PDB file of C-alpha atoms and ligand atoms in Angstrom:
ATOM      1  CA  MET A   7    -109.121  -6.245  10.248  1.00  0.00           C
ATOM      2  CA  PRO A   8    -111.749  -8.564   8.806  1.00  0.00           C
ATOM      3  CA  THR A   9    -112.133  -6.965   5.114  1.00  0.00           C
ATOM      4  CA  ASN A  10    -115.689  -6.793   5.541  1.00  0.00           C
ATOM      5  CA  ARG A  11    -115.625  -4.420   7.859  1.00  0.00           C
ATOM      6  CA  THR A  12    -115.570  -0.287   7.217  1.00  0.00           C
ATOM      7  CA  PHE A  13    -115.442   2.800   9.393  1.00  0.00           C
ATOM      8  CA  THR A  14    -117.699   5.839  10.104  1.00  0.00           C
ATOM      9  CA  MET A  15    -117.929   8.770  11.649  1.00  0.00           C
ATOM     10  CA  ILE A  16    -121.559  10.652  12.287  1.00  0.00           C
ATOM     11  CA  LYS A  17    -119.814  14.420  11.694  1.00  0.00           C
ATOM     12  CA  PRO A  18    -121.184  17.247  14.275  1.00  0.00           C
ATOM     13  CA  ASP A  19    -123.527  19.127  11.753  1.00  0.00           C
ATOM     14  CA  ALA A  20    -125.544  15.496  11.110  1.00  0.00           C
ATOM     15  CA  VAL A  21    -125.591  15.625  15.538  1.00  0.00           C
ATOM     16  CA  GLU A  22    -126.376  19.097  15.744  1.00  0.00           C
ATOM     17  CA  ASN A  23    -129.384  18.750  13.758  1.00  0.00           C
ATOM     18  CA  GLY A  24    -130.517  16.426  15.907  1.00  0.00           C
ATOM     19  CA  HIS A  25    -130.303  13.227  12.888  1.00  0.00           C
ATOM     20  CA  ILE A  26    -128.109  10.365  14.978  1.00  0.00           C
ATOM     21  CA  GLY A  27    -131.219   8.603  15.663  1.00  0.00           C
ATOM     22  CA  ALA A  28    -132.321   8.363  11.999  1.00  0.00           C
ATOM     23  CA  ILE A  29    -128.337   8.093  10.258  1.00  0.00           C
ATOM     24  CA  LEU A  30    -128.336   4.806  12.638  1.00  0.00           C
ATOM     25  CA  ASN A  31    -131.096   3.027  11.296  1.00  0.00           C
ATOM     26  CA  GLN A  32    -130.864   3.600   7.552  1.00  0.00           C
ATOM     27  CA  ILE A  33    -127.056   1.622   8.241  1.00  0.00           C
ATOM     28  CA  THR A  34    -129.104  -0.851  10.203  1.00  0.00           C
ATOM     29  CA  GLU A  35    -131.911  -1.258   8.027  1.00  0.00           C
ATOM     30  CA  ALA A  36    -128.953  -1.507   4.912  1.00  0.00           C
ATOM     31  CA  GLY A  37    -128.254  -4.779   6.196  1.00  0.00           C
ATOM     32  CA  PHE A  38    -124.702  -3.490   8.289  1.00  0.00           C
ATOM     33  CA  LYS A  39    -123.769  -4.395  11.822  1.00  0.00           C
ATOM     34  CA  ILE A  40    -122.463  -2.231  14.779  1.00  0.00           C
ATOM     35  CA  LYS A  41    -119.320  -4.052  15.827  1.00  0.00           C
ATOM     36  CA  ALA A  42    -117.735  -0.903  17.658  1.00  0.00           C
ATOM     37  CA  MET A  43    -120.035   2.649  18.878  1.00  0.00           C
ATOM     38  CA  LYS A  44    -118.920   5.704  21.024  1.00  0.00           C
ATOM     39  CA  PHE A  45    -120.384   9.607  21.245  1.00  0.00           C
ATOM     40  CA  THR A  46    -116.627  11.232  21.712  1.00  0.00           C
ATOM     41  CA  GLN A  47    -115.261  14.460  20.473  1.00  0.00           C
ATOM     42  CA  LEU A  48    -112.388  15.316  18.234  1.00  0.00           C
ATOM     43  CA  SER A  49    -110.080  17.911  19.477  1.00  0.00           C
ATOM     44  CA  ARG A  50    -108.470  20.027  17.159  1.00  0.00           C
ATOM     45  CA  ARG A  51    -104.621  17.900  17.122  1.00  0.00           C
ATOM     46  CA  ASP A  52    -106.613  15.052  16.746  1.00  0.00           C
ATOM     47  CA  ALA A  53    -108.783  15.938  13.722  1.00  0.00           C
ATOM     48  CA  GLU A  54    -105.957  16.972  11.868  1.00  0.00           C
ATOM     49  CA  LEU A  55    -104.392  13.772  12.606  1.00  0.00           C
ATOM     50  CA  PHE A  56    -107.347  11.240  11.157  1.00  0.00           C
ATOM     51  CA  TYR A  57    -107.054  14.027   8.307  1.00  0.00           C
ATOM     52  CA  ALA A  58    -103.456  14.156   7.924  1.00  0.00           C
ATOM     53  CA  ILE A  59    -103.855  12.927   4.700  1.00  0.00           C
ATOM     54  CA  HIS A  60    -105.811  16.042   3.275  1.00  0.00           C
ATOM     55  CA  LYS A  61    -102.976  18.219   4.993  1.00  0.00           C
ATOM     56  CA  GLU A  62    -102.260  20.234   1.464  1.00  0.00           C
ATOM     57  CA  ARG A  63    -105.829  20.958   0.598  1.00  0.00           C
ATOM     58  CA  PRO A  64    -107.117  23.937   1.042  1.00  0.00           C
ATOM     59  CA  PHE A  65    -110.041  23.101   3.152  1.00  0.00           C
ATOM     60  CA  PHE A  66    -107.832  21.535   5.190  1.00  0.00           C
ATOM     61  CA  GLN A  67    -108.344  23.998   7.910  1.00  0.00           C
ATOM     62  CA  ASP A  68    -112.153  24.816   7.741  1.00  0.00           C
ATOM     63  CA  LEU A  69    -112.231  20.851   7.778  1.00  0.00           C
ATOM     64  CA  VAL A  70    -110.060  20.881  11.054  1.00  0.00           C
ATOM     65  CA  VAL A  71    -112.222  23.311  12.620  1.00  0.00           C
ATOM     66  CA  PHE A  72    -115.231  21.576  11.438  1.00  0.00           C
ATOM     67  CA  MET A  73    -114.477  18.054  12.515  1.00  0.00           C
ATOM     68  CA  SER A  74    -113.638  19.381  16.049  1.00  0.00           C
ATOM     69  CA  ARG A  75    -116.834  22.015  16.264  1.00  0.00           C
ATOM     70  CA  GLY A  76    -118.949  19.323  18.527  1.00  0.00           C
ATOM     71  CA  PRO A  77    -119.671  15.595  19.403  1.00  0.00           C
ATOM     72  CA  ILE A  78    -119.420  12.953  16.488  1.00  0.00           C
ATOM     73  CA  VAL A  79    -120.516   9.172  16.674  1.00  0.00           C
ATOM     74  CA  VAL A  80    -118.250   7.125  15.620  1.00  0.00           C
ATOM     75  CA  ALA A  81    -118.539   3.336  14.531  1.00  0.00           C
ATOM     76  CA  ILE A  82    -116.560   0.102  12.789  1.00  0.00           C
ATOM     77  CA  LEU A  83    -119.907  -1.678  10.746  1.00  0.00           C
ATOM     78  CA  GLU A  84    -119.624  -5.547   9.097  1.00  0.00           C
ATOM     79  CA  LYS A  85    -121.369  -6.492   6.103  1.00  0.00           C
ATOM     80  CA  ASP A  86    -120.135  -8.608   2.368  1.00  0.00           C
ATOM     81  CA  ASN A  87    -118.478  -5.576   0.758  1.00  0.00           C
ATOM     82  CA  ALA A  88    -118.922  -3.017   3.178  1.00  0.00           C
ATOM     83  CA  VAL A  89    -116.439  -0.369   1.715  1.00  0.00           C
ATOM     84  CA  GLU A  90    -118.221  -0.076  -0.844  1.00  0.00           C
ATOM     85  CA  ASP A  91    -121.713  -0.603  -0.072  1.00  0.00           C
ATOM     86  CA  PHE A  92    -120.669   2.053   2.296  1.00  0.00           C
ATOM     87  CA  ARG A  93    -119.642   4.314   0.420  1.00  0.00           C
ATOM     88  CA  LYS A  94    -122.834   3.877  -2.124  1.00  0.00           C
ATOM     89  CA  LEU A  95    -125.115   4.089   1.556  1.00  0.00           C
ATOM     90  CA  ILE A  96    -123.627   7.821   1.561  1.00  0.00           C
ATOM     91  CA  GLY A  97    -123.688   9.438  -1.496  1.00  0.00           C
ATOM     92  CA  ALA A  98    -121.109  10.778  -3.287  1.00  0.00           C
ATOM     93  CA  THR A  99    -119.167  13.905  -0.831  1.00  0.00           C
ATOM     94  CA  ASN A 100    -120.682  17.042  -2.166  1.00  0.00           C
ATOM     95  CA  PRO A 101    -124.267  16.287  -0.999  1.00  0.00           C
ATOM     96  CA  GLU A 102    -125.654  18.500  -4.586  1.00  0.00           C
ATOM     97  CA  ASN A 103    -123.979  15.017  -6.619  1.00  0.00           C
ATOM     98  CA  ALA A 104    -125.317  12.347  -4.392  1.00  0.00           C
ATOM     99  CA  ALA A 105    -127.667  10.118  -5.228  1.00  0.00           C
ATOM    100  CA  GLU A 106    -131.312  10.361  -4.494  1.00  0.00           C
ATOM    101  CA  GLY A 107    -132.366   7.975  -0.962  1.00  0.00           C
ATOM    102  CA  THR A 108    -128.032   8.459   0.028  1.00  0.00           C
ATOM    103  CA  ILE A 109    -127.636   9.535   3.818  1.00  0.00           C
ATOM    104  CA  ARG A 110    -125.463  12.673   2.271  1.00  0.00           C
ATOM    105  CA  LYS A 111    -128.223  14.022   0.167  1.00  0.00           C
ATOM    106  CA  ARG A 112    -131.063  13.075   3.112  1.00  0.00           C
ATOM    107  CA  PHE A 113    -128.799  15.039   5.275  1.00  0.00           C
ATOM    108  CA  ALA A 114    -126.460  16.474   5.107  1.00  0.00           C
ATOM    109  CA  LYS A 115    -125.817  20.945   3.157  1.00  0.00           C
ATOM    110  CA  SER A 116    -123.011  20.998   1.636  1.00  0.00           C
ATOM    111  CA  ILE A 117    -119.207  19.493   0.421  1.00  0.00           C
ATOM    112  CA  SER A 118    -117.437  20.679   3.404  1.00  0.00           C
ATOM    113  CA  GLU A 119    -120.361  19.808   6.326  1.00  0.00           C
ATOM    114  CA  ASN A 120    -121.449  16.713   4.537  1.00  0.00           C
ATOM    115  CA  ALA A 121    -123.207  14.496   7.481  1.00  0.00           C
ATOM    116  CA  ILE A 122    -121.112  11.201   7.365  1.00  0.00           C
ATOM    117  CA  HIS A 123    -117.966   9.646   6.658  1.00  0.00           C
ATOM    118  CA  GLY A 124    -117.343   6.525   5.783  1.00  0.00           C
ATOM    119  CA  SER A 125    -113.695   4.770   4.806  1.00  0.00           C
ATOM    120  CA  ASP A 126    -112.481   4.779   0.423  1.00  0.00           C
ATOM    121  CA  SER A 127    -110.292   1.657   0.765  1.00  0.00           C
ATOM    122  CA  ASP A 128    -109.800  -1.818   3.757  1.00  0.00           C
ATOM    123  CA  GLU A 129    -106.565  -0.124   4.993  1.00  0.00           C
ATOM    124  CA  ASN A 130    -107.813   3.133   5.435  1.00  0.00           C
ATOM    125  CA  ALA A 131    -111.411   1.405   7.802  1.00  0.00           C
ATOM    126  CA  ALA A 132    -108.590  -0.420   9.578  1.00  0.00           C
ATOM    127  CA  ILE A 133    -106.160   2.717  10.271  1.00  0.00           C
ATOM    128  CA  GLU A 134    -109.232   4.721  11.187  1.00  0.00           C
ATOM    129  CA  SER A 135    -110.871   1.862  13.270  1.00  0.00           C
ATOM    130  CA  SER A 136    -107.500   1.404  15.293  1.00  0.00           C
ATOM    131  CA  PHE A 137    -107.628   5.738  15.473  1.00  0.00           C
ATOM    132  CA  HIS A 138    -110.651   5.434  17.348  1.00  0.00           C
ATOM    133  CA  PHE A 139    -111.165   1.906  18.852  1.00  0.00           C
ATOM    134  CA  SER A 140    -109.026  -0.017  20.606  1.00  0.00           C
ATOM    135  CA  GLY A 141    -109.861  -3.951  20.641  1.00  0.00           C
ATOM    136  CA  ARG A 142    -111.249  -4.182  23.907  1.00  0.00           C
ATOM    137  CA  GLU A 143    -114.224  -1.715  22.254  1.00  0.00           C
ATOM    138  CA  THR A 144    -114.373  -3.966  19.102  1.00  0.00           C
ATOM    139  CA  PHE A 145    -116.362  -6.769  18.943  1.00  0.00           C
TER     140      PHE A 145
HETATM  141  P1  CMP B 201    -114.806  12.669   3.923  1.00  0.00           P
HETATM  142  O1  CMP B 201    -115.350  12.003   3.740  1.00  0.00           O
HETATM  143  O2  CMP B 201    -114.851  12.417   5.006  1.00  0.00           O
HETATM  144  O3  CMP B 201    -113.263  13.232   3.423  1.00  0.00           O
HETATM  145  C1  CMP B 201    -112.983  14.380   3.890  1.00  0.00           C
HETATM  146  C2  CMP B 201    -113.513  15.582   3.884  1.00  0.00           C
HETATM  147  O4  CMP B 201    -113.131  16.332   3.629  1.00  0.00           O
HETATM  148  C3  CMP B 201    -114.930  15.427   3.053  1.00  0.00           C
HETATM  149  O5  CMP B 201    -115.466  14.578   3.762  1.00  0.00           O
HETATM  150  C4  CMP B 201    -115.427  17.186   2.807  1.00  0.00           C
HETATM  151  O6  CMP B 201    -116.072  16.485   4.719  1.00  0.00           O
HETATM  152  C5  CMP B 201    -113.482  17.473   3.056  1.00  0.00           C
HETATM  153  N1  CMP B 201    -114.146  17.960   1.840  1.00  0.00           N
HETATM  154  C6  CMP B 201    -113.778  17.224   0.947  1.00  0.00           C
HETATM  155  N2  CMP B 201    -114.052  18.197  -0.364  1.00  0.00           N
HETATM  156  C7  CMP B 201    -113.896  18.998   0.072  1.00  0.00           C
HETATM  157  C8  CMP B 201    -113.597  20.188  -1.190  1.00  0.00           C
HETATM  158  N3  CMP B 201    -114.020  20.052  -1.968  1.00  0.00           N
HETATM  159  N4  CMP B 201    -114.483  21.454   0.031  1.00  0.00           N
HETATM  160  C9  CMP B 201    -114.332  21.424   1.028  1.00  0.00           C
HETATM  161  N5  CMP B 201    -114.659  20.524   2.638  1.00  0.00           N
HETATM  162  C10 CMP B 201    -113.884  19.323   1.399  1.00  0.00           C
END
């Protein structure tokens, strides 16, 4: 995958609260192009595999339950410097620390239910993208 791509999930809390449209609008207004997208739901097992890197963390089980409790939007996004610019756009993991105007500041309620995910490196963007999308679903 080219290094100008990142991967995102609009999480169950943001979907439940009706924020899909506003979040996608903020993402595209910031200059990201959608290269793949779907509305889907993780099983518990999917969430365990997706977040395997966090399996020793105390919040892991709660994270798995949360991420599998309802539908999510997953997407691959393209822009120069995608990983870093997208993490700036979404803001800090804890919305209390997120900058004004960021997606988490606007739409997240807590560190555990924080509205949106963005890959933290080019390598993880490629791994996370291929977890959700086949080559035929990516443009
Ligand atoms: P995300 O960027 O998707 O990556 C891992 C997720 O774990 C994170 O967003 C939060 O949803 C969750 N998370 C990270 N730190 C904590 C924490 N201290 N307590 C609860 N959940 C957390």
